[in-house]
Amino acid sequence: MFWILALFALAAAVALGASLNDGYALIVLHPWRLEISLNFLVLALVLLFIAFHVILRAWSLTMGMPRRVQEYRRRRQREKSGVVFQEAVRFLFEGRYGQALKRAGEAYAAGRAPGLAALIAARAAQRLGEPSRQQEWLEKAKQQDARNEPATLMLEAEMLNEERRFAEALAALARLQGKLGRHIAALRIELRARQGLGDWDGVLKLLRQLAKRDALPAETVHTLAVKAHLANIVRCADDSTALTAYLRTVPAAERSADVVLAASRGLALAGADGEAQKLIEGMLDHGDDEVWQSDLAAIYGRLSGGDQMSRIARAEEWLRQRPDHAGLLLALGRMCARQRLWGKAQSYLEASLSVEETQAGHLELARLGDQLERVDDANRHYRAAVMPANDEK
């Protein structure tokens, strides 16, 4: 409304001014003379200016037509390449790797995020089992933009892990570390590579770093740590000194029942009964049900060196806390038999069988019968020991 009123006011002012203006203009071009009103001259000049502007504008639009057509085509190509790039990503996640490779190649040729398109093509080629094309696309990704190199190295390390080329994966991660440092995703890939190489010390170091950052579930950390410790214990099994030294480096939080059990077996086989005794006693003194369900008590009963009577006394203390533990009763029976405490040995072994009938319990009673020259009892327990329902304990 304001603009309409303003236009009407302007029109009225112009009309009033034109009606009051009686001036004229004289144009002389020898031998002609032209006399026109001043109002007509002003109007003619305005119309001439408008006509000139329209002609120039039309000329500009006409001459700029090829450039605008090119821009339109480039814009359409960019839009199309964007759609192609999105399809490449979608096909990759859908598992349609052939289509993903094709679309990524088209996006790369169109110049749509060529570095990322090359990475998508490399991953698709790897999934298709085409190593030559995979390497070709990785090289293209590296050449496109220096900023893509960390992403290229991450993808390369991950793919090398999947191909079980763990040493090469670690080399790629080392180059990545020089550029970006050690971040969580790279540490996870490195953890997989070191597992594949059997570098269990490196695995333990990485697990502790990832655990501090809450980057892995606690259950996964525990499982992998146990696996690493067991592998290291097997490696040191023939050397009791090395095994003892290694156990001193194991934090208390990582001394699970499986780790202590494997270490105790190794020490017992190496003849380091004293070290095995300390290890088992430290575990069983404060052990939970999971610890007592292991074979630690059985190994404790088989230790032959050292002070047997002190071991019997320690085991009897445990028995007051767990009177129905078949394994502990069996261990006490073995230790008492070794000390020629025949009556206590028999009572402990029979109590163990009353809780859980095992082949080991019958064999110990059969051996005890042989030592005491009780042939019938020994034969009866030998027959019971070979029954298929009995399990080795």
mmCIF file of C-alpha atoms in Angstrom:
data_model
loop_
_atom_site.group_PDB
_atom_site.id
_atom_site.type_symbol
_atom_site.label_atom_id
_atom_site.label_comp_id
_atom_site.label_asym_id
_atom_site.label_seq_id
_atom_site.Cartn_x
_atom_site.Cartn_y
_atom_site.Cartn_z
ATOM 1 C CA MET A 1 0.000 0.000 0.000
ATOM 2 C CA PHE A 2 2.840 2.376 0.843
ATOM 3 C CA TRP A 3 4.547 1.798 -2.513
ATOM 4 C CA ILE A 4 1.250 2.177 -4.434
ATOM 5 C CA LEU A 5 0.494 5.458 -2.690
ATOM 6 C CA ALA A 6 4.049 6.675 -3.319
ATOM 7 C CA LEU A 7 3.783 5.844 -7.041
ATOM 8 C CA PHE A 8 0.461 7.670 -7.341
ATOM 9 C CA ALA A 9 1.921 10.686 -5.556
ATOM 10 C CA LEU A 10 4.944 10.663 -7.873
ATOM 11 C CA ALA A 11 2.709 10.401 -10.955
ATOM 12 C CA ALA A 12 0.597 13.305 -9.749
ATOM 13 C CA ALA A 13 3.702 15.405 -9.084
ATOM 14 C CA VAL A 14 5.132 14.648 -12.536
ATOM 15 C CA ALA A 15 1.841 15.433 -14.249
ATOM 16 C CA LEU A 16 1.482 18.685 -12.304
ATOM 17 C CA GLY A 17 5.061 19.665 -13.031
ATOM 18 C CA ALA A 18 4.648 18.885 -16.735
ATOM 19 C CA SER A 19 1.450 20.937 -16.948
ATOM 20 C CA LEU A 20 3.131 23.936 -15.379
ATOM 21 C CA ASN A 21 6.263 23.622 -17.531
ATOM 22 C CA ASP A 22 5.892 25.585 -20.756
ATOM 23 C CA GLY A 23 9.556 25.473 -21.728
ATOM 24 C CA TYR A 24 10.792 24.179 -25.071
ATOM 25 C CA ALA A 25 13.993 22.920 -26.637
ATOM 26 C CA LEU A 26 15.466 24.127 -29.949
ATOM 27 C CA ILE A 27 17.615 21.692 -31.897
ATOM 28 C CA VAL A 28 19.534 23.231 -34.813
ATOM 29 C CA LEU A 29 21.146 20.978 -37.416
ATOM 30 C CA HIS A 30 21.915 23.159 -40.461
ATOM 31 C CA PRO A 31 19.915 23.620 -42.526
ATOM 32 C CA TRP A 32 17.182 22.217 -40.222
ATOM 33 C CA ARG A 33 15.702 23.591 -37.021
ATOM 34 C CA LEU A 34 13.610 21.478 -34.656
ATOM 35 C CA GLU A 35 11.631 22.982 -31.826
ATOM 36 C CA ILE A 36 10.028 20.580 -29.311
ATOM 37 C CA SER A 37 8.576 20.918 -25.841
ATOM 38 C CA LEU A 38 10.889 20.333 -22.935
ATOM 39 C CA ASN A 39 8.529 17.685 -21.492
ATOM 40 C CA PHE A 40 8.694 15.668 -24.712
ATOM 41 C CA LEU A 41 12.477 15.910 -24.768
ATOM 42 C CA VAL A 42 12.766 14.591 -21.196
ATOM 43 C CA LEU A 43 10.370 11.748 -22.012
ATOM 44 C CA ALA A 44 12.276 10.898 -25.185
ATOM 45 C CA LEU A 45 15.586 10.816 -23.322
ATOM 46 C CA VAL A 46 14.170 8.497 -20.662
ATOM 47 C CA LEU A 47 12.730 6.159 -23.287
ATOM 48 C CA LEU A 48 16.012 6.245 -25.215
ATOM 49 C CA PHE A 49 17.958 5.317 -22.081
ATOM 50 C CA ILE A 50 15.586 2.427 -21.387
ATOM 51 C CA ALA A 51 15.846 1.172 -24.948
ATOM 52 C CA PHE A 52 19.652 1.385 -24.863
ATOM 53 C CA HIS A 53 19.759 -0.523 -21.564
ATOM 54 C CA VAL A 54 17.474 -3.262 -22.974
ATOM 55 C CA ILE A 55 19.657 -3.599 -26.072
ATOM 56 C CA LEU A 56 22.852 -3.874 -23.988
ATOM 57 C CA ARG A 57 21.224 -6.390 -21.675
ATOM 58 C CA ALA A 58 20.042 -8.508 -24.587
ATOM 59 C CA TRP A 59 23.513 -8.368 -26.139
ATOM 60 C CA SER A 60 25.125 -9.414 -22.846
ATOM 61 C CA LEU A 61 22.715 -12.317 -22.410
ATOM 62 C CA THR A 62 23.276 -13.465 -25.963
ATOM 63 C CA MET A 63 27.056 -13.353 -25.750
ATOM 64 C CA GLY A 64 27.090 -15.048 -22.322
ATOM 65 C CA MET A 65 24.884 -17.911 -23.414
ATOM 66 C CA PRO A 66 27.752 -20.403 -24.078
ATOM 67 C CA ARG A 67 29.300 -19.692 -20.663
ATOM 68 C CA ARG A 68 25.964 -20.149 -18.895
ATOM 69 C CA VAL A 69 25.360 -23.379 -20.771
ATOM 70 C CA GLN A 70 28.756 -24.661 -19.659
ATOM 71 C CA GLU A 71 28.089 -23.673 -16.057
ATOM 72 C CA TYR A 72 24.712 -25.380 -16.207
ATOM 73 C CA ARG A 73 26.283 -28.544 -17.559
ATOM 74 C CA ARG A 74 29.000 -28.479 -14.897
ATOM 75 C CA ARG A 75 26.371 -27.948 -12.210
ATOM 76 C CA ARG A 76 24.318 -30.845 -13.514
ATOM 77 C CA GLN A 77 27.451 -33.000 -13.694
ATOM 78 C CA ARG A 78 28.307 -32.135 -10.079
ATOM 79 C CA GLU A 79 24.803 -33.014 -8.967
ATOM 80 C CA LYS A 80 24.937 -36.276 -10.893
ATOM 81 C CA SER A 81 28.398 -37.125 -9.541
ATOM 82 C CA GLY A 82 27.117 -36.448 -6.024
ATOM 83 C CA VAL A 83 24.332 -38.962 -6.563
ATOM 84 C CA VAL A 84 26.831 -41.465 -7.999
ATOM 85 C CA PHE A 85 29.126 -40.994 -4.979
ATOM 86 C CA GLN A 86 26.229 -41.575 -2.579
ATOM 87 C CA GLU A 87 25.288 -44.726 -4.478
ATOM 88 C CA ALA A 88 28.873 -45.976 -4.209
ATOM 89 C CA VAL A 89 28.768 -45.571 -0.413
ATOM 90 C CA ARG A 90 25.350 -47.220 -0.195
ATOM 91 C CA PHE A 91 26.384 -50.173 -2.376
ATOM 92 C CA LEU A 92 29.520 -50.661 -0.281
ATOM 93 C CA PHE A 93 27.516 -50.900 2.940
ATOM 94 C CA GLU A 94 24.962 -53.134 1.237
ATOM 95 C CA GLY A 95 27.717 -55.557 0.274
ATOM 96 C CA ARG A 96 27.194 -55.019 -3.467
ATOM 97 C CA TYR A 97 30.888 -54.549 -4.067
ATOM 98 C CA GLY A 98 30.827 -54.773 -7.863
ATOM 99 C CA GLN A 99 28.341 -51.912 -8.115
ATOM 100 C CA ALA A 100 30.218 -49.983 -5.435
ATOM 101 C CA LEU A 101 33.458 -50.280 -7.411
ATOM 102 C CA LYS A 102 31.746 -49.134 -10.605
ATOM 103 C CA ARG A 103 30.045 -46.118 -8.986
ATOM 104 C CA ALA A 104 33.200 -45.125 -7.112
ATOM 105 C CA GLY A 105 35.138 -45.184 -10.399
ATOM 106 C CA GLU A 106 32.514 -42.926 -12.002
ATOM 107 C CA ALA A 107 32.637 -40.513 -9.069
ATOM 108 C CA TYR A 108 36.434 -40.453 -9.254
ATOM 109 C CA ALA A 109 36.348 -39.709 -12.988
ATOM 110 C CA ALA A 110 33.811 -36.932 -12.401
ATOM 111 C CA GLY A 111 36.078 -35.360 -9.775
ATOM 112 C CA ARG A 112 33.585 -35.817 -6.944
ATOM 113 C CA ALA A 113 35.686 -36.230 -3.762
ATOM 114 C CA PRO A 114 38.223 -38.244 -5.763
ATOM 115 C CA GLY A 115 40.292 -39.241 -2.745
ATOM 116 C CA LEU A 116 37.332 -40.681 -0.876
ATOM 117 C CA ALA A 117 35.966 -42.274 -4.049
ATOM 118 C CA ALA A 118 39.327 -44.019 -4.513
ATOM 119 C CA LEU A 119 39.203 -45.333 -0.936
ATOM 120 C CA ILE A 120 35.712 -46.724 -1.513
ATOM 121 C CA ALA A 121 36.894 -48.361 -4.741
ATOM 122 C CA ALA A 122 39.905 -49.869 -2.932
ATOM 123 C CA ARG A 123 37.703 -51.371 -0.240
ATOM 124 C CA ALA A 124 35.269 -52.754 -2.816
ATOM 125 C CA ALA A 125 38.135 -54.248 -4.856
ATOM 126 C CA GLN A 126 39.517 -55.859 -1.698
ATOM 127 C CA ARG A 127 36.131 -57.399 -0.934
ATOM 128 C CA LEU A 128 35.963 -58.707 -4.485
ATOM 129 C CA GLY A 129 39.368 -60.353 -4.118
ATOM 130 C CA GLU A 130 41.138 -58.212 -6.702
ATOM 131 C CA PRO A 131 44.459 -57.216 -5.074
ATOM 132 C CA SER A 132 45.903 -55.486 -8.143
ATOM 133 C CA ARG A 133 42.932 -53.122 -8.489
ATOM 134 C CA GLN A 134 42.886 -52.636 -4.733
ATOM 135 C CA GLN A 135 46.506 -51.459 -4.745
ATOM 136 C CA GLU A 136 45.889 -49.295 -7.799
ATOM 137 C CA TRP A 137 43.043 -47.455 -6.090
ATOM 138 C CA LEU A 138 45.039 -47.045 -2.884
ATOM 139 C CA GLU A 139 47.818 -45.384 -4.845
ATOM 140 C CA LYS A 140 45.294 -43.063 -6.507
ATOM 141 C CA ALA A 141 43.875 -42.130 -3.112
ATOM 142 C CA LYS A 142 47.349 -41.211 -1.846
ATOM 143 C CA GLN A 143 48.095 -39.113 -4.936
ATOM 144 C CA GLN A 144 44.884 -37.101 -4.862
ATOM 145 C CA ASP A 145 45.357 -35.189 -1.626
ATOM 146 C CA ALA A 146 47.965 -35.361 1.129
ATOM 147 C CA ARG A 147 45.136 -34.996 3.649
ATOM 148 C CA ASN A 148 43.814 -38.395 2.541
ATOM 149 C CA GLU A 149 47.019 -40.215 3.490
ATOM 150 C CA PRO A 150 46.015 -40.984 7.128
ATOM 151 C CA ALA A 151 42.665 -42.371 5.982
ATOM 152 C CA THR A 152 44.458 -44.386 3.297
ATOM 153 C CA LEU A 153 46.893 -45.829 5.831
ATOM 154 C CA MET A 154 44.069 -46.770 8.212
ATOM 155 C CA LEU A 155 42.162 -48.552 5.462
ATOM 156 C CA GLU A 156 45.332 -50.209 4.204
ATOM 157 C CA ALA A 157 46.214 -51.509 7.683
ATOM 158 C CA GLU A 158 42.711 -52.833 8.222
ATOM 159 C CA MET A 159 42.690 -54.643 4.883
ATOM 160 C CA LEU A 160 46.170 -56.092 5.505
ATOM 161 C CA ASN A 161 44.915 -57.451 8.816
ATOM 162 C CA GLU A 162 42.027 -59.131 7.051
ATOM 163 C CA GLU A 163 44.502 -60.681 4.614
ATOM 164 C CA ARG A 164 46.623 -61.864 7.600
ATOM 165 C CA ARG A 165 49.592 -59.779 6.466
ATOM 166 C CA PHE A 166 50.149 -58.580 9.994
ATOM 167 C CA ALA A 167 53.731 -57.336 9.675
ATOM 168 C CA GLU A 168 52.765 -55.093 6.752
ATOM 169 C CA ALA A 169 49.765 -53.834 8.719
ATOM 170 C CA LEU A 170 52.068 -52.804 11.576
ATOM 171 C CA ALA A 171 54.332 -51.008 9.105
ATOM 172 C CA ALA A 172 51.357 -49.028 7.770
ATOM 173 C CA LEU A 173 50.299 -48.173 11.336
ATOM 174 C CA ALA A 174 53.831 -47.008 12.123
ATOM 175 C CA ARG A 175 53.634 -44.544 9.221
ATOM 176 C CA LEU A 176 50.216 -43.435 10.439
ATOM 177 C CA GLN A 177 51.555 -42.889 13.941
ATOM 178 C CA GLY A 178 54.143 -40.486 12.572
ATOM 179 C CA LYS A 179 51.338 -38.339 11.168
ATOM 180 C CA LEU A 180 48.429 -38.555 13.623
ATOM 181 C CA GLY A 181 49.800 -40.241 16.739
ATOM 182 C CA ARG A 182 48.102 -43.219 18.374
ATOM 183 C CA HIS A 183 44.324 -42.936 18.461
ATOM 184 C CA ILE A 184 41.857 -45.577 19.613
ATOM 185 C CA ALA A 185 40.851 -46.957 16.213
ATOM 186 C CA ALA A 186 44.507 -47.393 15.223
ATOM 187 C CA LEU A 187 45.260 -49.098 18.546
ATOM 188 C CA ARG A 188 42.469 -51.600 17.932
ATOM 189 C CA ILE A 189 43.853 -52.460 14.495
ATOM 190 C CA GLU A 190 47.346 -52.771 15.981
ATOM 191 C CA LEU A 191 45.985 -55.078 18.674
ATOM 192 C CA ARG A 192 44.631 -57.416 15.997
ATOM 193 C CA ALA A 193 47.937 -57.356 14.113
ATOM 194 C CA ARG A 194 49.992 -58.164 17.203
ATOM 195 C CA GLN A 195 47.651 -61.011 18.045
ATOM 196 C CA GLY A 196 48.204 -62.405 14.579
ATOM 197 C CA LEU A 197 51.986 -62.155 14.949
ATOM 198 C CA GLY A 198 51.931 -63.725 18.410
ATOM 199 C CA ASP A 199 53.477 -60.629 19.994
ATOM 200 C CA TRP A 200 51.761 -61.205 23.331
ATOM 201 C CA ASP A 201 53.835 -58.661 25.247
ATOM 202 C CA GLY A 202 52.698 -56.050 22.735
ATOM 203 C CA VAL A 203 49.115 -57.287 23.087
ATOM 204 C CA LEU A 204 49.232 -56.821 26.869
ATOM 205 C CA LYS A 205 50.649 -53.319 26.512
ATOM 206 C CA LEU A 206 47.910 -52.319 24.075
ATOM 207 C CA LEU A 207 45.189 -53.881 26.218
ATOM 208 C CA ARG A 208 46.244 -51.785 29.195
ATOM 209 C CA GLN A 209 46.211 -48.622 27.090
ATOM 210 C CA LEU A 210 42.763 -49.400 25.672
ATOM 211 C CA ALA A 211 41.421 -50.335 29.111
ATOM 212 C CA LYS A 212 42.510 -46.941 30.503
ATOM 213 C CA ARG A 213 40.502 -45.231 27.746
ATOM 214 C CA ASP A 214 37.482 -47.541 28.157
ATOM 215 C CA ALA A 215 37.899 -48.426 24.489
ATOM 216 C CA LEU A 216 37.153 -52.152 24.921
ATOM 217 C CA PRO A 217 34.601 -54.028 27.043
ATOM 218 C CA ALA A 218 36.075 -55.257 30.317
ATOM 219 C CA GLU A 219 35.192 -58.848 29.421
ATOM 220 C CA THR A 220 37.106 -58.618 26.140
ATOM 221 C CA VAL A 221 40.136 -57.114 27.881
ATOM 222 C CA HIS A 222 40.087 -59.908 30.466
ATOM 223 C CA THR A 223 39.754 -62.661 27.857
ATOM 224 C CA LEU A 224 42.572 -61.341 25.682
ATOM 225 C CA ALA A 225 44.829 -60.691 28.675
ATOM 226 C CA VAL A 226 44.346 -64.276 29.872
ATOM 227 C CA LYS A 227 45.124 -65.565 26.379
ATOM 228 C CA ALA A 228 48.306 -63.471 26.225
ATOM 229 C CA HIS A 229 49.485 -64.575 29.657
ATOM 230 C CA LEU A 230 48.839 -68.228 28.845
ATOM 231 C CA ALA A 231 50.879 -67.924 25.648
ATOM 232 C CA ASN A 232 53.760 -66.288 27.516
ATOM 233 C CA ILE A 233 53.624 -68.963 30.213
ATOM 234 C CA VAL A 234 53.861 -71.687 27.565
ATOM 235 C CA ARG A 235 56.863 -69.888 26.096
ATOM 236 C CA CYS A 236 58.617 -69.875 29.494
ATOM 237 C CA ALA A 237 57.457 -73.345 30.552
ATOM 238 C CA ASP A 238 60.890 -74.984 30.172
ATOM 239 C CA ASP A 239 62.662 -72.388 32.300
ATOM 240 C CA SER A 240 61.420 -72.066 35.889
ATOM 241 C CA THR A 241 63.579 -68.973 36.485
ATOM 242 C CA ALA A 242 62.142 -67.183 33.449
ATOM 243 C CA LEU A 243 58.624 -68.270 34.378
ATOM 244 C CA THR A 244 59.046 -67.020 37.956
ATOM 245 C CA ALA A 245 60.423 -63.710 36.706
ATOM 246 C CA TYR A 246 57.523 -63.349 34.275
ATOM 247 C CA LEU A 247 54.919 -64.020 36.976
ATOM 248 C CA ARG A 248 56.340 -61.157 39.029
ATOM 249 C CA THR A 249 55.453 -58.794 36.167
ATOM 250 C CA VAL A 250 51.815 -59.912 36.024
ATOM 251 C CA PRO A 251 49.569 -57.417 37.872
ATOM 252 C CA ALA A 252 47.307 -58.842 40.554
ATOM 253 C CA ALA A 253 44.213 -57.795 38.580
ATOM 254 C CA GLU A 254 45.320 -60.023 35.677
ATOM 255 C CA ARG A 255 46.080 -63.108 37.783
ATOM 256 C CA SER A 256 42.975 -65.066 36.931
ATOM 257 C CA ALA A 257 42.403 -68.693 37.887
ATOM 258 C CA ASP A 258 43.420 -69.859 34.393
ATOM 259 C CA VAL A 259 46.679 -67.906 34.494
ATOM 260 C CA VAL A 260 47.638 -69.145 37.963
ATOM 261 C CA LEU A 261 46.647 -72.708 37.032
ATOM 262 C CA ALA A 262 48.835 -72.706 33.913
ATOM 263 C CA ALA A 263 51.731 -71.111 35.795
ATOM 264 C CA SER A 264 51.424 -73.628 38.632
ATOM 265 C CA ARG A 265 51.495 -76.530 36.206
ATOM 266 C CA GLY A 266 54.546 -75.090 34.498
ATOM 267 C CA LEU A 267 56.371 -74.563 37.791
ATOM 268 C CA ALA A 268 55.462 -78.041 39.006
ATOM 269 C CA LEU A 269 56.716 -79.636 35.785
ATOM 270 C CA ALA A 270 59.923 -77.598 36.037
ATOM 271 C CA GLY A 271 60.478 -78.817 39.596
ATOM 272 C CA ALA A 272 59.916 -75.403 41.212
ATOM 273 C CA ASP A 273 57.507 -76.770 43.818
ATOM 274 C CA GLY A 274 58.208 -73.962 46.286
ATOM 275 C CA GLU A 275 57.228 -71.250 43.805
ATOM 276 C CA ALA A 276 54.167 -73.244 42.741
ATOM 277 C CA GLN A 277 53.153 -73.633 46.390
ATOM 278 C CA LYS A 278 53.376 -69.879 47.052
ATOM 279 C CA LEU A 279 51.420 -69.105 43.909
ATOM 280 C CA ILE A 280 48.623 -71.579 44.653
ATOM 281 C CA GLU A 281 48.354 -70.645 48.326
ATOM 282 C CA GLY A 282 48.148 -66.944 47.484
ATOM 283 C CA MET A 283 45.327 -67.688 45.038
ATOM 284 C CA LEU A 284 43.331 -70.121 47.178
ATOM 285 C CA ASP A 285 43.586 -68.070 50.386
ATOM 286 C CA HIS A 286 41.405 -65.357 48.864
ATOM 287 C CA GLY A 287 39.884 -67.254 45.951
ATOM 288 C CA ASP A 288 36.226 -67.189 44.981
ATOM 289 C CA ASP A 289 34.086 -70.045 43.704
ATOM 290 C CA GLU A 290 35.594 -69.747 40.216
ATOM 291 C CA VAL A 291 39.084 -70.244 41.619
ATOM 292 C CA TRP A 292 38.035 -73.247 43.682
ATOM 293 C CA GLN A 293 36.381 -74.823 40.649
ATOM 294 C CA SER A 294 39.776 -74.997 38.933
ATOM 295 C CA ASP A 295 42.364 -77.736 39.386
ATOM 296 C CA LEU A 296 44.593 -75.666 41.685
ATOM 297 C CA ALA A 297 43.847 -77.850 44.693
ATOM 298 C CA ALA A 298 44.663 -80.978 42.667
ATOM 299 C CA ILE A 299 48.039 -79.545 41.617
ATOM 300 C CA TYR A 300 48.695 -78.506 45.222
ATOM 301 C CA GLY A 301 48.189 -82.112 46.280
ATOM 302 C CA ARG A 302 50.679 -83.373 43.689
ATOM 303 C CA LEU A 303 53.561 -81.134 44.811
ATOM 304 C CA SER A 304 56.178 -83.497 46.180
ATOM 305 C CA GLY A 305 59.057 -81.240 47.223
ATOM 306 C CA GLY A 306 59.235 -79.038 50.287
ATOM 307 C CA ASP A 307 57.495 -79.334 53.658
ATOM 308 C CA GLN A 308 54.522 -81.672 53.152
ATOM 309 C CA MET A 309 53.234 -81.287 56.712
ATOM 310 C CA SER A 310 52.884 -77.492 56.354
ATOM 311 C CA ARG A 311 50.935 -78.052 53.141
ATOM 312 C CA ILE A 312 48.658 -80.536 54.883
ATOM 313 C CA ALA A 313 48.035 -78.032 57.676
ATOM 314 C CA ARG A 314 47.232 -75.257 55.157
ATOM 315 C CA ALA A 315 44.888 -77.560 53.217
ATOM 316 C CA GLU A 316 43.076 -78.573 56.412
ATOM 317 C CA GLU A 317 42.495 -74.852 57.135
ATOM 318 C CA TRP A 318 40.899 -74.514 53.725
ATOM 319 C CA LEU A 319 38.849 -77.644 54.365
ATOM 320 C CA ARG A 320 37.210 -76.048 57.399
ATOM 321 C CA GLN A 321 35.908 -73.345 55.052
ATOM 322 C CA ARG A 322 34.950 -75.768 52.250
ATOM 323 C CA PRO A 323 34.248 -79.147 53.874
ATOM 324 C CA ASP A 324 32.557 -80.604 50.774
ATOM 325 C CA HIS A 325 35.219 -79.763 48.197
ATOM 326 C CA ALA A 326 36.038 -83.055 46.479
ATOM 327 C CA GLY A 327 39.253 -81.790 44.902
ATOM 328 C CA LEU A 328 40.616 -80.505 48.204
ATOM 329 C CA LEU A 329 39.778 -83.790 49.958
ATOM 330 C CA LEU A 330 41.557 -85.687 47.172
ATOM 331 C CA ALA A 331 44.622 -83.427 47.506
ATOM 332 C CA LEU A 332 44.724 -84.030 51.268
ATOM 333 C CA GLY A 333 44.456 -87.780 50.678
ATOM 334 C CA ARG A 334 47.425 -87.688 48.301
ATOM 335 C CA MET A 335 49.566 -85.616 50.653
ATOM 336 C CA CYS A 336 48.746 -87.819 53.652
ATOM 337 C CA ALA A 337 49.559 -90.955 51.647
ATOM 338 C CA ARG A 338 52.879 -89.424 50.652
ATOM 339 C CA GLN A 339 53.610 -88.909 54.375
ATOM 340 C CA ARG A 340 52.446 -92.474 55.167
ATOM 341 C CA LEU A 341 49.507 -91.216 57.211
ATOM 342 C CA TRP A 342 47.484 -94.151 55.944
ATOM 343 C CA GLY A 343 44.398 -93.690 58.096
ATOM 344 C CA LYS A 344 43.993 -89.987 57.315
ATOM 345 C CA ALA A 345 44.737 -90.630 53.667
ATOM 346 C CA GLN A 346 42.028 -93.283 53.430
ATOM 347 C CA SER A 347 39.448 -91.152 55.227
ATOM 348 C CA TYR A 348 40.141 -88.114 53.027
ATOM 349 C CA LEU A 349 40.025 -90.162 49.829
ATOM 350 C CA GLU A 350 36.785 -91.906 50.790
ATOM 351 C CA ALA A 351 35.273 -88.522 51.743
ATOM 352 C CA SER A 352 36.271 -87.177 48.341
ATOM 353 C CA LEU A 353 34.495 -90.089 46.609
ATOM 354 C CA SER A 354 31.414 -89.569 48.729
ATOM 355 C CA VAL A 355 31.183 -85.973 47.490
ATOM 356 C CA GLU A 356 32.049 -86.737 43.859
ATOM 357 C CA GLU A 357 33.005 -90.098 42.434
ATOM 358 C CA THR A 358 36.061 -89.652 40.197
ATOM 359 C CA GLN A 359 38.555 -91.892 38.481
ATOM 360 C CA ALA A 360 41.431 -90.144 40.265
ATOM 361 C CA GLY A 361 39.882 -90.851 43.666
ATOM 362 C CA HIS A 362 39.474 -94.559 42.903
ATOM 363 C CA LEU A 363 43.042 -94.800 41.599
ATOM 364 C CA GLU A 364 44.457 -93.222 44.756
ATOM 365 C CA LEU A 365 42.497 -95.631 46.931
ATOM 366 C CA ALA A 366 43.641 -98.540 44.742
ATOM 367 C CA ARG A 367 47.273 -97.490 45.173
ATOM 368 C CA LEU A 368 46.700 -97.113 48.903
ATOM 369 C CA GLY A 369 45.262 -100.644 48.983
ATOM 370 C CA ASP A 370 48.364 -101.940 47.212
ATOM 371 C CA GLN A 371 50.643 -100.239 49.713
ATOM 372 C CA LEU A 372 48.646 -101.637 52.625
ATOM 373 C CA GLU A 373 48.419 -105.069 50.916
ATOM 374 C CA ARG A 374 44.624 -104.951 50.797
ATOM 375 C CA VAL A 375 44.308 -106.735 47.499
ATOM 376 C CA ASP A 376 40.517 -106.959 47.393
ATOM 377 C CA ASP A 377 40.062 -103.267 48.128
ATOM 378 C CA ALA A 378 42.714 -102.358 45.577
ATOM 379 C CA ASN A 379 41.120 -104.509 42.841
ATOM 380 C CA ARG A 380 37.673 -103.106 43.589
ATOM 381 C CA HIS A 381 38.886 -99.541 43.183
ATOM 382 C CA TYR A 382 40.883 -100.402 40.056
ATOM 383 C CA ARG A 383 37.702 -101.819 38.494
ATOM 384 C CA ALA A 384 35.748 -98.725 39.517
ATOM 385 C CA ALA A 385 38.458 -96.479 38.041
ATOM 386 C CA VAL A 386 38.101 -97.969 34.546
ATOM 387 C CA MET A 387 34.319 -97.609 34.432
ATOM 388 C CA PRO A 388 33.395 -95.365 31.459
ATOM 389 C CA ALA A 389 31.147 -93.172 33.595
ATOM 390 C CA ASN A 390 34.123 -91.909 35.581
ATOM 391 C CA ASP A 391 35.964 -88.831 34.328
ATOM 392 C CA GLU A 392 39.621 -88.033 34.783
ATOM 393 C CA LYS A 393 40.015 -85.318 37.403
#
